[in-house]
Coordinates of C-alpha atoms in Angstrom, one line a residue:
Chain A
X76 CA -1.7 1.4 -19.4
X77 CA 0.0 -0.5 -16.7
X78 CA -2.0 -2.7 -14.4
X79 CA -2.2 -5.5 -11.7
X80 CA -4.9 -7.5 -11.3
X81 CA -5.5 -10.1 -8.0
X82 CA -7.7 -13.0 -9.2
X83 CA -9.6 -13.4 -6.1
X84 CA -11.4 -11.4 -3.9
X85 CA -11.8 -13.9 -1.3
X86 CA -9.5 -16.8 -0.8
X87 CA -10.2 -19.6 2.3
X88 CA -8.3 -22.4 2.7
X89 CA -8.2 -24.8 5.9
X90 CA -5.3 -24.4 8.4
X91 CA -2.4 -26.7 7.2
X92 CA -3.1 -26.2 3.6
X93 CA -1.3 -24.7 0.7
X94 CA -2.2 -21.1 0.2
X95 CA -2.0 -19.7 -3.5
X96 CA -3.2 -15.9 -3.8
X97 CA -2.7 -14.9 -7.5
X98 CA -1.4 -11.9 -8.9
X99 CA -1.1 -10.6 -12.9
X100 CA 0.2 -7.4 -14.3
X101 CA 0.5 -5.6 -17.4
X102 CA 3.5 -3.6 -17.5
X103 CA 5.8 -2.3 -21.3
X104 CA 8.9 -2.0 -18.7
X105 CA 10.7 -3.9 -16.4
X106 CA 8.9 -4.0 -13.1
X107 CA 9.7 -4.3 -9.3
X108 CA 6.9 -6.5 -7.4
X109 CA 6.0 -6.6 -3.8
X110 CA 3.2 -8.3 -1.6
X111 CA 2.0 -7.0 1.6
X112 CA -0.1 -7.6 4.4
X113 CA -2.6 -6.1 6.3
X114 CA -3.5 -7.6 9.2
X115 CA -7.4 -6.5 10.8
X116 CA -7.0 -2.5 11.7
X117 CA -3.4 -2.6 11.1
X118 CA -1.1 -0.9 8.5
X119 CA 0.7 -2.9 5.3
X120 CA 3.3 -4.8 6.2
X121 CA 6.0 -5.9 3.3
X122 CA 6.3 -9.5 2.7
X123 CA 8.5 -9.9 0.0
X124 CA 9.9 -8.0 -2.7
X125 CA 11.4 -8.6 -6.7
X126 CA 13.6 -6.4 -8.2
X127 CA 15.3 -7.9 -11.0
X128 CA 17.4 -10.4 -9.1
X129 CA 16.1 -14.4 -8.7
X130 CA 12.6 -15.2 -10.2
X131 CA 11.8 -16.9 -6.9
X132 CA 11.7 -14.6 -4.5
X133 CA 11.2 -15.5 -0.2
X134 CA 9.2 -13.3 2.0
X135 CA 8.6 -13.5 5.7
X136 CA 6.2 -16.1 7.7
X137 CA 7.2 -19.0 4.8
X138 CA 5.6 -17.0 2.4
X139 CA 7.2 -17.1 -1.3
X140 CA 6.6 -15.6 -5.1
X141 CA 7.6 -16.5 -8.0
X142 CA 8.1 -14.0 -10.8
X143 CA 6.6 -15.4 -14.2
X144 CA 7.6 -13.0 -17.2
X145 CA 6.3 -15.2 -19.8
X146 CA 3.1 -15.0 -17.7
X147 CA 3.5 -11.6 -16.5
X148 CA 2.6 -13.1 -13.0
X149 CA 3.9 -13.0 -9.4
X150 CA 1.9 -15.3 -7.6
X151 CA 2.2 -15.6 -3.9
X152 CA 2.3 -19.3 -2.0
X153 CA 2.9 -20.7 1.1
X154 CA 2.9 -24.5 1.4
X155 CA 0.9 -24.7 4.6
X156 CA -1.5 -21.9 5.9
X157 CA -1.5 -21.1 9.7
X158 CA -4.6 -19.0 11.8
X159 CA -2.1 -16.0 12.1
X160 CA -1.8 -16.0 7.8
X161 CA -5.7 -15.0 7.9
X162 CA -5.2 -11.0 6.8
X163 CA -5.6 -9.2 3.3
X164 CA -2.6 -9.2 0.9
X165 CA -1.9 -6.6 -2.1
X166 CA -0.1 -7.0 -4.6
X167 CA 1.8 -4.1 -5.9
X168 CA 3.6 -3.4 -8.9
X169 CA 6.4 0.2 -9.3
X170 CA 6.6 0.3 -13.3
X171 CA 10.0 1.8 -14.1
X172 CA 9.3 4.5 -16.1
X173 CA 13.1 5.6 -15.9
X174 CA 11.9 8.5 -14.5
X175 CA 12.6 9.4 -10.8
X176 CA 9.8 8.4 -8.2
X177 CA 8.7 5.4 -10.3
X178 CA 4.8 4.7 -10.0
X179 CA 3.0 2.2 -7.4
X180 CA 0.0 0.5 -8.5
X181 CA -1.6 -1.6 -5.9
X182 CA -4.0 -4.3 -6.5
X183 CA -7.8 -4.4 -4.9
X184 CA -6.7 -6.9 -2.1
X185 CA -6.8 -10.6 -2.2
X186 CA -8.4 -11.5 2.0
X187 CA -7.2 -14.5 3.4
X188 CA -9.4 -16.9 5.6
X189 CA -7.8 -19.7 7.4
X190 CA -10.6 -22.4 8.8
X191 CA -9.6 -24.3 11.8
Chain B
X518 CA 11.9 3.8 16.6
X519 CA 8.6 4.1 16.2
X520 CA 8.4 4.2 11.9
X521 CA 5.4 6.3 10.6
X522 CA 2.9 7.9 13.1
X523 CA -0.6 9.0 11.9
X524 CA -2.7 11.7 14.3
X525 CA -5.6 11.0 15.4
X526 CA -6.4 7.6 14.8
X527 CA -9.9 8.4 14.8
X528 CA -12.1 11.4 13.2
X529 CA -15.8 12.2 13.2
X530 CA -16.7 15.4 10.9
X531 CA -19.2 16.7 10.0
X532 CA -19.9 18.0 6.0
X533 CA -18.2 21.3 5.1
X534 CA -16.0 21.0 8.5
X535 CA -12.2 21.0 7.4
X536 CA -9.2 19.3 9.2
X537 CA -5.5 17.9 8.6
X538 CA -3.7 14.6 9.8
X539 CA -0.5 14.1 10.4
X540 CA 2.2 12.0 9.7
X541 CA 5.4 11.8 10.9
X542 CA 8.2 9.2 10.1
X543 CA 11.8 9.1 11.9
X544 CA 13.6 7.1 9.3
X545 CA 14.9 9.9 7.2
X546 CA 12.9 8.7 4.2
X547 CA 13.1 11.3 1.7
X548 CA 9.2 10.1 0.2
X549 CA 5.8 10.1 1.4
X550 CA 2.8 9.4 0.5
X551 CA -1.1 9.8 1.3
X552 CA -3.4 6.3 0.3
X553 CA -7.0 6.1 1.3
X554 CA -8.6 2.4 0.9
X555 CA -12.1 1.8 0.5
X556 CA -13.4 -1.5 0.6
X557 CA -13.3 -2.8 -2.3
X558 CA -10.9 -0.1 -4.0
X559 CA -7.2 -1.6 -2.5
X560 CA -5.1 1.4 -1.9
X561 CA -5.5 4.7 -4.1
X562 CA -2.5 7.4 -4.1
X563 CA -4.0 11.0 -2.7
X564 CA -1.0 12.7 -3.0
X565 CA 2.7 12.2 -2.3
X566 CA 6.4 14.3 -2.0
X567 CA 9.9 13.0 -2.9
X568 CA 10.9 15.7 -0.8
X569 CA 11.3 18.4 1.7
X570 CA 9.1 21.2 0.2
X571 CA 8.1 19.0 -2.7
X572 CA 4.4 17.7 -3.4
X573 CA 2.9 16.1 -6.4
X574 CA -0.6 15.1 -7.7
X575 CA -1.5 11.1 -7.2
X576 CA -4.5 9.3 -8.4
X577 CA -7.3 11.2 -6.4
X578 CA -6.3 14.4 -4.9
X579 CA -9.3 16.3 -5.8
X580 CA -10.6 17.7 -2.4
X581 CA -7.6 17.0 -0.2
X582 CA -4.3 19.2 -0.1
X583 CA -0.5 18.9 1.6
X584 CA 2.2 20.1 3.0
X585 CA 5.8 18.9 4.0
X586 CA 7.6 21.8 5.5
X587 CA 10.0 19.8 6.9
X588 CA 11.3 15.9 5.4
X589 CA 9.8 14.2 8.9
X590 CA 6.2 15.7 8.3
X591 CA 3.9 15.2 5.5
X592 CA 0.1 16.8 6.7
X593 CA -3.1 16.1 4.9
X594 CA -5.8 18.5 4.7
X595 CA -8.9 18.4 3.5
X596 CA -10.6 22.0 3.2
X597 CA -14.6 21.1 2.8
X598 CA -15.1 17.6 4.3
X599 CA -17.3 15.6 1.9
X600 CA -19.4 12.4 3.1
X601 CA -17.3 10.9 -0.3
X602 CA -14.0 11.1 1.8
X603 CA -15.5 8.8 4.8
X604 CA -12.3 6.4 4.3
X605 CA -9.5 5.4 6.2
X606 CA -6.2 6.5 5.5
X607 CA -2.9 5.3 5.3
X608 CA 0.6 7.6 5.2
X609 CA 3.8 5.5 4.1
X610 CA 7.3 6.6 3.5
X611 CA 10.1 5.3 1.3
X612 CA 13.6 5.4 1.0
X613 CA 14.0 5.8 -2.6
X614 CA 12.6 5.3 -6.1
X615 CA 12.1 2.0 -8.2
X616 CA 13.4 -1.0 -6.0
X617 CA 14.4 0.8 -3.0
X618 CA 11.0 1.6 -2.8
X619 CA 9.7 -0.4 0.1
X620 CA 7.2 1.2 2.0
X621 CA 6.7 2.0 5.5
X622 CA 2.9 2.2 6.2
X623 CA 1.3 3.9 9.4
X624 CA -1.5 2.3 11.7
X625 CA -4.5 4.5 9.5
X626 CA -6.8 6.8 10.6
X627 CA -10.1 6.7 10.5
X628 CA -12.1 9.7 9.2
X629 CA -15.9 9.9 8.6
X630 CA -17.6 12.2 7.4
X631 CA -21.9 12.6 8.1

């Protein structure tokens, strides 16, 4: 069955710091990856998106992912984390069955702290 | 353009009470989907349509039911409010399939249920 798993819960770094938030999947097919943000009692907000096309991928606010078949991974990073970066990130994963919706599959949530 | 818009933002019911939220999206997007998140859960597919008049099962659509009469409106409904469905919930709409699926969330409404 396909999957995605976020490695952390809870990730807090201090402001100017690098932020890694780590993302796997399991997947037969050839998938399409996204992160996105939710900022406190807000909606999800797209940060990047893979679809086949360069392994390193660049999202909005400096963030960045790199798409690691060999490790089926998709790892988000931003060399240096800033107060407004403190909000929950999911990772999300559309397996390509071939069919014609394709399937989302959203990870629990990986929630960002950024100490002063 | 204002995206996706979920009514009400907030929702008190009581058990057994029924009700329906709203969403409505001005992009032409021909999907839509219903998510609830719970802490701890991420986001869980309710139900969703790839079209005008279309609807199809997600992950947990026991207890809720939808509608989308027309390709703007996608309405949630849940018949016998449980305390289980205290959750708030997201609406999103998408383009297409595959890699033109980016989603466009709404702001969430928050339901609970005593």
């Amino acid at each position: 069955a396909q999957s995605v798993t976020q490695l952390d819960s809870h990730v807090s770094v201090s402001e100017g710091t690098p932020v890694l938030l780590r993302c796997n999947y399991s997947s037969s097919y050839s998938p399409s990856l996204f992160w996105y943000v939710q900022h406190p009692n807000k909606g999800l907000q797209l940060l990047l998106k893979y679809t086949s096309a360069a392994t390193l991928v660049k999202g909005i606010n400096g963030f960045e992912a790199e798409f690691k078949k060999s490790e089926t991974s998709f790892h988000l990073t931003k060399p240096s984390a800033h107060m407004s970066d403190a909000a929950e990130y999911f990772c999300v994963v559309i397996m390509d069955y071939g069919g014609s919706q394709g399937n989302l599959i959203f990870g629990k949530g990986t929630k960002l702290s950024v100490k002063p | 353009n204002a995206g996706v818009t979920q009514t009400p933002k907030f929702r008190v019911l009581k058990t057994g009470q029924s009700m329906t939220l709203l969403c409505a999206q001005d992009m032409n997007h021909e999907y839509m989907y219903w998510y609830r998140q719970d802490p701890g859960m991420g986001l869980r597919l309710i139900h969703y349509s790839v079209g005008e008049g279309t609807t199809a099962k997600g992950e947990v659509p026991d207890g809720y039911n939808v509608s989308r009469l027309k390709k703007q409106n996608f309405l949630l409904g849940l018949e016998s409010a449980a305390p289980s469905q205290t959750s708030v919930y997201f609406c999103a709409s998408s383009r297409g399939a595959r890699g033109a699926n980016v989603l466009t969330f709404g702001a969430g409404s928050r339901l609970t249920v005593l």
